[in-house]
């Protein structure tokens, strides 16, 4: 099979010319930006995915078109490596270079990638492509597919699917169906069969009631949840809201609920202590929430999910009488109270890594059972091959608890954070324990916390170390933050540059809500003064002090 690289240039020139010269960088979530500027990037990522597949012996590479929790006008693209993990970091650099060259330089750049990586362009190449339900996603999917076709690769289009589904398809195909069937029905079947088997006929238990309100963020997760409901035979009573009538992520979804600490739009006020759940636009984040009998809103975020799951899995390991090392991975955004609970009450080792799922996923691989969740609700559980083999052996020897453990593993999408899979796991655990949301919340008391975004001229002036918990530059900023933190009981704060825009993210927590707000403000002022802040005014919580931001 011969390939003419002039074809790549011809496609780019005639169909996908580069419209913007603004630099674009492959970040923790791939490329992301305004949809009207992404056609050329999508085409080039189709080309890159084809080359990536060839260098890995024809293994399936996934491409997902989504902007996740971003507003509807945005879109993005991320590549998925053969084991369902994020794109190898060395290829993130290659992707960034390829996306930024001019159309005239494109042919030479592709040739350079082929030469430097010794890629056999005559070998087979397989790329799976999925997209979310944004109105511009079909156009961008065609651009990716054309990129694959330009290099004579094989492309399979899955249409509108969640991001976790594409990860699942990739792993299922590359394991020759050992992980499951690489189809949409195969995905539903694996999760639902395991969930229903664990639930049996016991749909309610103790304080646990079989009723759940689901906020689909007007994204693809809403569509797929409706498909789950059709196939579940009422084992889980779910009512879906924000199922596509409004704009994706607009005043709804996991990020909205998490950051603003309030229910999504168009979800009715439920009876006190009714379980409510929100996913994001591409269904890889999930958070729970409820309102108590006094009308107070309560959030059960990724930290809460992580502690619930770690506790349950530790108990399951003990019931199976197995020797397995379980660890939990967090980021600096994890609430300090959750870390204290995990270390001191559950006695589970905790590792802290920089923000970004790829960092958590990599660290979780170091344990027999690695649990990782970001506070935003993005996370999963990974089981090592040795752990799975040990559990399978115990099940084959007649250990009934081990047989249930295998079903628990099947409920979990190990490839990436999967909002629906994680939700099914949480429902399984709450049912097993006989808990309602109040029981879950009572495990520990969250420290009040707050996040701010400070606009700056250049986010790159902020550099960090120690898993983003220490600010290295500008020099002196960390010392000033330490001084501010020392003024508040149980105070903690850190700053980090955004991965996608010129803002600095400020996180603060303290013993009281008032102290937390004041600490966040104090640190925000420091960032503004020392890191080139720009933008609108920031109002102090007591409304008496203003700073120009």
Coordinates of C-alpha atoms in Angstrom, one line a residue, residues 25-473:
X25 CA -2.0 23.2 22.9
X26 CA -2.8 19.5 23.7
X27 CA -3.7 19.7 27.4
X28 CA -5.0 17.3 29.9
X29 CA -8.3 17.1 28.0
X30 CA -6.8 17.3 24.5
X31 CA -7.5 20.3 22.2
X32 CA -10.4 22.5 23.1
X33 CA -11.8 25.8 21.8
X34 CA -14.4 27.5 19.7
X35 CA -15.9 25.0 17.3
X36 CA -15.6 27.2 14.2
X37 CA -11.8 27.2 14.6
X38 CA -11.3 23.4 15.0
X39 CA -11.9 21.8 11.6
X40 CA -8.2 21.8 10.7
X41 CA -7.3 20.5 14.1
X42 CA -9.8 17.6 13.8
X43 CA -8.5 16.6 10.3
X44 CA -4.9 16.6 11.6
X45 CA -5.9 14.5 14.6
X46 CA -7.4 12.0 12.3
X47 CA -4.1 11.8 10.5
X48 CA -2.2 11.5 13.8
X49 CA -4.5 8.8 15.2
X50 CA -3.8 6.8 12.0
X51 CA -0.1 7.1 12.5
X52 CA -0.4 6.2 16.2
X53 CA -2.3 3.1 15.4
X54 CA 0.4 2.0 12.8
X55 CA 3.3 2.5 15.3
X56 CA 1.4 0.3 17.8
X57 CA 0.9 -2.6 15.4
X58 CA -2.6 -1.7 14.2
X59 CA -4.1 -1.5 17.6
X60 CA -7.3 0.5 17.7
X61 CA -6.9 4.2 18.7
X62 CA -9.9 6.2 19.8
X63 CA -10.8 9.7 19.0
X64 CA -13.6 11.5 21.0
X65 CA -15.0 14.8 19.8
X66 CA -16.3 16.7 22.8
X67 CA -15.8 19.8 24.9
X68 CA -17.0 17.9 28.0
X69 CA -18.2 20.5 30.6
X70 CA -17.5 23.5 28.5
X71 CA -20.3 25.7 27.0
X72 CA -22.1 24.6 23.9
X73 CA -20.3 26.8 21.4
X74 CA -17.0 25.0 22.3
X75 CA -15.8 21.7 21.1
X76 CA -12.7 19.6 21.4
X77 CA -10.9 16.4 20.6
X78 CA -8.9 13.9 22.6
X79 CA -7.1 10.7 21.5
X80 CA -7.3 7.4 23.4
X81 CA -4.5 4.9 23.5
X82 CA -5.0 1.1 23.2
X83 CA -5.6 0.3 26.9
X84 CA -8.1 3.1 27.2
X85 CA -5.7 5.5 28.7
X86 CA -5.0 9.1 27.7
X87 CA -2.6 9.7 24.8
X88 CA 1.1 9.1 25.7
X89 CA 2.7 12.4 26.8
X90 CA 5.4 12.2 24.2
X91 CA 2.7 12.2 21.5
X92 CA 0.9 15.1 23.1
X93 CA 4.0 17.1 22.0
X94 CA 3.7 15.6 18.5
X95 CA 0.0 16.5 18.4
X96 CA 0.6 20.1 19.4
X97 CA 3.3 20.5 16.8
X98 CA 1.1 19.0 14.1
X99 CA -1.9 21.2 15.0
X100 CA 0.1 24.4 14.9
X101 CA 2.0 24.1 11.6
X102 CA 0.7 26.0 8.5
X103 CA -1.1 24.2 5.7
X104 CA 2.0 24.6 3.6
X105 CA 4.1 22.9 6.2
X106 CA 1.6 20.1 7.0
X107 CA 2.9 17.6 4.4
X108 CA 6.5 18.0 5.6
X109 CA 5.4 17.7 9.2
X110 CA 3.6 14.4 8.7
X111 CA 6.6 13.1 6.8
X112 CA 8.8 14.1 9.8
X113 CA 6.6 12.2 12.2
X114 CA 6.8 9.1 10.0
X115 CA 10.6 9.3 9.7
X116 CA 11.4 10.0 13.3
X117 CA 9.1 7.2 14.6
X118 CA 10.0 4.7 11.9
X119 CA 6.4 4.2 11.0
X120 CA 5.5 1.6 8.4
X121 CA 2.9 3.5 6.4
X122 CA 1.9 0.2 4.6
X123 CA 0.8 -1.4 7.8
X124 CA -2.8 -1.6 9.0
X125 CA -4.4 1.2 11.0
X126 CA -7.6 1.3 13.0
X127 CA -9.4 4.3 14.4
X128 CA -12.7 4.5 16.4
X129 CA -14.4 7.9 16.4
X130 CA -17.3 9.1 18.6
X131 CA -18.9 12.5 19.3
X132 CA -21.1 14.3 21.8
X133 CA -24.4 15.8 20.7
X134 CA -23.2 19.4 20.1
X135 CA -24.7 20.7 16.8
X136 CA -21.2 21.1 15.3
X137 CA -19.9 17.7 16.3
X138 CA -21.0 15.8 13.0
X139 CA -19.0 18.3 10.9
X140 CA -16.0 17.8 13.1
X141 CA -16.3 14.0 13.1
X142 CA -16.2 14.0 9.3
X143 CA -13.0 16.0 9.5
X144 CA -11.4 13.4 11.7
X145 CA -12.6 10.6 9.5
X146 CA -11.2 12.3 6.4
X147 CA -7.9 12.6 8.2
X148 CA -7.9 8.8 8.7
X149 CA -8.9 8.2 5.1
X150 CA -6.2 10.6 3.7
X151 CA -3.6 8.1 5.0
X152 CA -5.6 5.1 4.0
X153 CA -6.5 4.0 7.5
X154 CA -9.6 2.2 8.6
X155 CA -12.1 4.3 10.5
X156 CA -15.2 3.2 12.4
X157 CA -17.7 5.9 13.4
X158 CA -19.9 5.3 16.5
X159 CA -21.9 8.5 16.2
X160 CA -23.3 10.1 19.3
X161 CA -21.8 8.3 22.4
X162 CA -20.3 9.3 25.8
X163 CA -16.6 9.7 26.2
X164 CA -16.4 6.7 28.5
X165 CA -18.1 4.5 25.8
X166 CA -15.4 5.3 23.3
X167 CA -12.7 4.3 25.9
X168 CA -14.7 1.1 26.5
X169 CA -15.0 0.3 22.7
X170 CA -11.2 0.8 22.3
X171 CA -10.3 -1.6 25.1
X172 CA -12.9 -4.1 24.2
X173 CA -11.6 -4.3 20.6
X174 CA -7.9 -4.4 21.6
X175 CA -8.5 -7.2 24.1
X176 CA -10.4 -9.2 21.5
X177 CA -13.7 -8.8 23.5
X178 CA -12.2 -10.0 26.8
X179 CA -13.2 -6.7 28.3
X180 CA -16.6 -6.8 26.6
X181 CA -18.2 -6.5 23.1
X182 CA -17.0 -3.3 21.4
X183 CA -20.5 -2.1 20.6
X184 CA -23.1 0.1 22.2
X185 CA -25.2 -2.8 23.1
X186 CA -22.2 -4.6 24.5
X187 CA -21.5 -1.6 26.8
X188 CA -25.1 -1.6 28.1
X189 CA -25.2 -5.3 28.5
X190 CA -22.0 -5.6 30.5
X191 CA -22.9 -2.9 33.1
X192 CA -26.6 -3.7 33.4
X193 CA -26.1 -7.5 33.7
X194 CA -23.6 -7.0 36.5
X195 CA -25.7 -4.3 38.3
X196 CA -28.9 -6.4 38.1
X197 CA -27.1 -9.5 39.4
X198 CA -25.8 -7.6 42.4
X199 CA -29.1 -6.0 43.1
X200 CA -31.1 -9.2 42.6
X201 CA -34.7 -8.6 43.7
X202 CA -33.6 -6.4 46.7
X203 CA -34.5 -3.0 45.2
X204 CA -34.8 -1.3 48.5
X205 CA -32.9 -1.9 51.8
X206 CA -33.1 0.0 55.1
X207 CA -33.0 3.7 54.4
X208 CA -32.2 3.2 50.8
X209 CA -35.1 3.9 48.5
X210 CA -35.3 3.0 44.8
X211 CA -35.7 6.5 43.4
X212 CA -33.2 8.8 41.7
X213 CA -33.4 12.1 39.9
X214 CA -30.9 12.4 37.0
X215 CA -29.6 15.7 35.5
X216 CA -28.2 14.9 32.1
X217 CA -26.8 18.4 31.4
X218 CA -28.6 18.4 28.0
X219 CA -25.7 16.2 26.9
X220 CA -25.1 12.8 25.5
X221 CA -25.3 11.3 29.0
X222 CA -29.0 12.1 29.1
X223 CA -29.6 10.2 25.9
X224 CA -27.7 7.1 27.1
X225 CA -29.3 7.1 30.5
X226 CA -32.7 6.9 28.7
X227 CA -31.3 3.9 26.9
X228 CA -30.2 2.3 30.1
X229 CA -33.6 2.8 31.6
X230 CA -35.2 0.9 28.7
X231 CA -33.0 -2.1 29.3
X232 CA -32.9 -2.2 33.1
X233 CA -36.4 -3.7 33.9
X234 CA -37.0 -1.1 36.6
X235 CA -34.2 -2.3 38.8
X236 CA -33.3 1.3 39.2
X237 CA -36.1 3.9 39.2
X238 CA -34.6 6.9 37.4
X239 CA -36.2 10.1 36.2
X240 CA -34.2 12.1 33.7
X241 CA -34.1 15.9 33.5
X242 CA -32.2 18.3 31.1
X243 CA -32.3 15.6 28.5
X244 CA -31.6 17.7 25.5
X245 CA -34.2 20.5 25.3
X246 CA -31.7 23.2 26.4
X247 CA -28.1 24.2 25.8
X248 CA -25.4 21.7 26.9
X249 CA -24.1 22.5 30.4
X250 CA -26.1 25.7 30.6
X251 CA -27.1 26.1 34.3
X252 CA -27.0 22.4 34.7
X253 CA -24.6 19.5 34.8
X254 CA -22.0 18.2 37.3
X255 CA -19.6 21.3 37.0
X256 CA -22.5 23.7 37.5
X257 CA -23.7 21.9 40.6
X258 CA -20.2 21.4 42.0
X259 CA -18.9 24.9 41.6
X260 CA -22.0 26.9 42.4
X261 CA -23.3 24.5 45.0
X262 CA -26.9 24.6 43.9
X263 CA -29.3 22.4 41.9
X264 CA -29.5 22.5 38.1
X265 CA -32.1 24.4 36.2
X266 CA -35.4 22.6 35.3
X267 CA -35.0 20.0 38.0
X268 CA -38.1 20.1 40.3
X269 CA -37.7 20.6 44.0
X270 CA -37.7 17.1 45.3
X271 CA -38.8 15.7 48.7
X272 CA -36.2 16.1 51.4
X273 CA -33.3 13.6 51.2
X274 CA -34.2 12.5 47.6
X275 CA -31.0 11.3 45.8
X276 CA -30.2 13.6 42.9
X277 CA -27.3 13.1 40.5
X278 CA -25.7 15.3 37.8
X279 CA -23.4 14.3 35.0
X280 CA -21.5 16.6 32.6
X281 CA -21.8 17.1 28.9
X282 CA -19.9 14.0 27.8
X283 CA -20.8 11.9 30.9
X284 CA -17.4 11.3 32.4
X285 CA -18.1 13.3 35.6
X286 CA -20.8 12.7 38.2
X287 CA -21.8 14.3 41.5
X288 CA -24.7 13.6 43.9
X289 CA -26.7 16.2 45.8
X290 CA -29.8 16.5 47.9
X291 CA -31.8 19.0 49.9
X292 CA -32.5 18.3 53.6
X293 CA -35.8 18.9 55.6
X294 CA -34.7 22.5 56.2
X295 CA -34.2 23.2 52.6
X296 CA -30.4 23.2 52.8
X297 CA -28.5 22.1 49.8
X298 CA -25.8 19.3 50.3
X299 CA -23.2 18.2 47.7
X300 CA -21.8 14.7 47.6
X301 CA -18.9 15.2 45.2
X302 CA -15.9 13.1 43.9
X303 CA -14.3 13.1 47.4
X304 CA -17.5 11.6 48.9
X305 CA -17.7 9.0 46.1
X306 CA -14.1 8.1 46.6
X307 CA -14.5 7.5 50.3
X308 CA -17.7 5.5 49.8
X309 CA -16.1 3.3 47.2
X310 CA -12.8 2.8 49.1
X311 CA -14.6 1.8 52.3
X312 CA -16.8 -0.6 50.4
X313 CA -14.0 -2.2 48.5
X314 CA -11.8 -2.6 51.6
X315 CA -14.8 -4.4 53.3
X316 CA -15.2 -6.6 50.2
X317 CA -11.5 -7.6 50.2
X318 CA -11.8 -8.5 53.9
X319 CA -15.0 -10.6 53.3
X320 CA -13.2 -12.4 50.5
X321 CA -10.2 -13.1 52.9
X322 CA -7.8 -11.8 50.2
X323 CA -4.4 -10.0 50.6
X324 CA -4.7 -7.0 48.2
X325 CA -3.2 -3.5 48.5
X326 CA -5.8 -0.8 48.0
X327 CA -4.9 2.8 47.6
X328 CA -6.7 6.1 46.9
X329 CA -5.4 8.8 44.7
X330 CA -6.5 12.5 45.1
X331 CA -5.5 15.9 43.8
X332 CA -4.9 19.1 45.8
X333 CA -8.6 19.9 45.3
X334 CA -9.7 17.1 47.6
X335 CA -11.3 18.4 50.7
X336 CA -9.0 18.1 53.7
X337 CA -11.7 16.5 55.7
X338 CA -12.0 13.6 53.2
X339 CA -8.2 13.0 53.3
X340 CA -8.3 12.9 57.1
X341 CA -11.2 10.4 57.1
X342 CA -9.5 8.1 54.5
X343 CA -6.2 8.1 56.3
X344 CA -7.3 8.0 60.0
X345 CA -10.7 6.2 59.8
X346 CA -10.4 3.9 56.8
X347 CA -6.7 3.4 57.1
X348 CA -6.3 3.5 53.4
X349 CA -3.0 4.9 51.8
X350 CA -3.5 8.2 50.0
X351 CA -1.4 9.6 47.2
X352 CA -1.6 13.2 45.8
X353 CA -0.9 14.0 42.2
X354 CA -1.3 17.0 39.9
X355 CA -4.7 17.9 38.5
X356 CA -5.7 15.8 35.5
X357 CA -7.1 12.3 35.1
X358 CA -4.0 11.1 33.3
X359 CA -2.0 11.7 36.5
X360 CA -4.5 10.0 38.8
X361 CA -4.9 7.0 36.4
X362 CA -1.1 6.5 36.2
X363 CA -0.7 6.6 40.0
X364 CA -3.6 4.3 40.6
X365 CA -1.9 1.6 38.5
X366 CA 0.7 1.2 41.3
X367 CA -1.9 -0.5 43.6
X368 CA -3.6 -3.9 43.4
X369 CA -6.8 -1.8 43.6
X370 CA -6.5 1.8 42.8
X371 CA -9.4 4.2 43.5
X372 CA -9.1 7.7 42.0
X373 CA -11.6 10.5 41.9
X374 CA -11.1 14.2 41.4
X375 CA -13.3 16.4 43.5
X376 CA -15.2 17.3 40.3
X377 CA -16.6 13.8 40.1
X378 CA -14.2 12.3 37.5
X379 CA -12.8 9.0 38.5
X380 CA -12.9 5.2 38.6
X381 CA -11.3 2.1 40.1
X382 CA -8.5 0.1 38.5
X383 CA -7.8 -3.5 39.3
X384 CA -4.4 -5.0 38.5
X385 CA -4.2 -8.3 36.5
X386 CA -2.8 -10.0 39.6
X387 CA -5.7 -8.8 41.7
X388 CA -8.3 -10.0 39.1
X389 CA -6.6 -13.4 38.8
X390 CA -6.6 -13.7 42.6
X391 CA -10.3 -12.8 42.8
X392 CA -11.2 -15.2 39.9
X393 CA -9.3 -18.1 41.6
X394 CA -11.2 -17.5 44.8
X395 CA -14.5 -17.5 42.9
X396 CA -13.6 -20.7 41.1
X397 CA -12.8 -22.3 44.5
X398 CA -16.4 -21.5 45.6
X399 CA -15.9 -18.2 47.5
X400 CA -19.3 -16.6 47.1
X401 CA -18.0 -13.2 48.1
X402 CA -15.4 -13.4 45.4
X403 CA -18.1 -14.2 42.9
X404 CA -19.9 -11.0 43.9
X405 CA -16.6 -9.2 43.7
X406 CA -16.3 -10.1 40.0
X407 CA -19.7 -8.6 39.4
X408 CA -18.6 -5.4 41.1
X409 CA -15.6 -5.2 38.8
X410 CA -17.9 -5.6 35.8
X411 CA -20.1 -2.6 37.0
X412 CA -16.9 -0.5 36.9
X413 CA -15.6 1.0 33.7
X414 CA -11.9 0.8 34.5
X415 CA -10.8 2.6 31.4
X416 CA -11.7 6.1 32.5
X417 CA -14.1 8.0 34.7
X418 CA -17.6 7.0 33.6
X419 CA -20.5 9.0 35.1
X420 CA -23.1 6.3 34.5
X421 CA -20.9 3.4 35.6
X422 CA -19.8 5.3 38.7
X423 CA -23.5 6.1 39.5
X424 CA -24.4 2.4 39.2
X425 CA -21.5 1.5 41.6
X426 CA -22.7 4.1 44.1
X427 CA -26.3 2.9 43.9
X428 CA -25.0 -0.7 44.5
X429 CA -23.0 0.4 47.6
X430 CA -25.8 2.5 49.1
X431 CA -28.3 -0.4 48.6
X432 CA -25.9 -2.9 50.1
X433 CA -25.4 -0.6 53.2
X434 CA -29.0 0.4 53.5
X435 CA -28.0 4.0 53.4
X436 CA -29.8 7.2 52.2
X437 CA -27.9 10.4 51.4
X438 CA -28.0 11.6 55.0
X439 CA -26.2 8.4 56.2
X440 CA -23.6 8.9 53.4
X441 CA -23.1 12.6 54.4
X442 CA -22.7 11.7 58.1
X443 CA -19.4 9.9 57.5
X444 CA -17.5 13.1 58.0
X445 CA -18.0 16.9 57.8
X446 CA -16.6 18.7 54.8
X447 CA -14.5 21.8 55.4
X448 CA -16.1 24.8 53.7
X449 CA -14.3 25.4 50.5
X450 CA -14.3 27.9 47.6
X451 CA -12.8 28.2 44.2
X452 CA -12.1 31.5 42.4
X453 CA -10.8 32.3 38.9
X454 CA -8.5 35.3 38.6
X455 CA -7.9 36.6 35.1
X456 CA -4.2 37.3 34.3
X457 CA -2.3 38.5 31.3
X458 CA -0.3 35.2 31.1
X459 CA -1.1 32.1 33.1
X460 CA 2.4 30.7 32.5
X461 CA 3.9 33.1 35.1
X462 CA 2.4 30.7 37.7
X463 CA 4.5 27.5 38.1
X464 CA 3.9 24.9 40.8
X465 CA 5.5 21.8 42.4
X466 CA 4.5 19.2 45.0
X467 CA 1.4 18.1 42.9
X468 CA 0.4 21.8 42.4
X469 CA 0.3 22.4 46.2
X470 CA 3.3 24.8 46.2
X471 CA 3.6 27.9 44.0
X472 CA 7.2 28.2 42.7
X473 CA 6.8 31.4 40.6

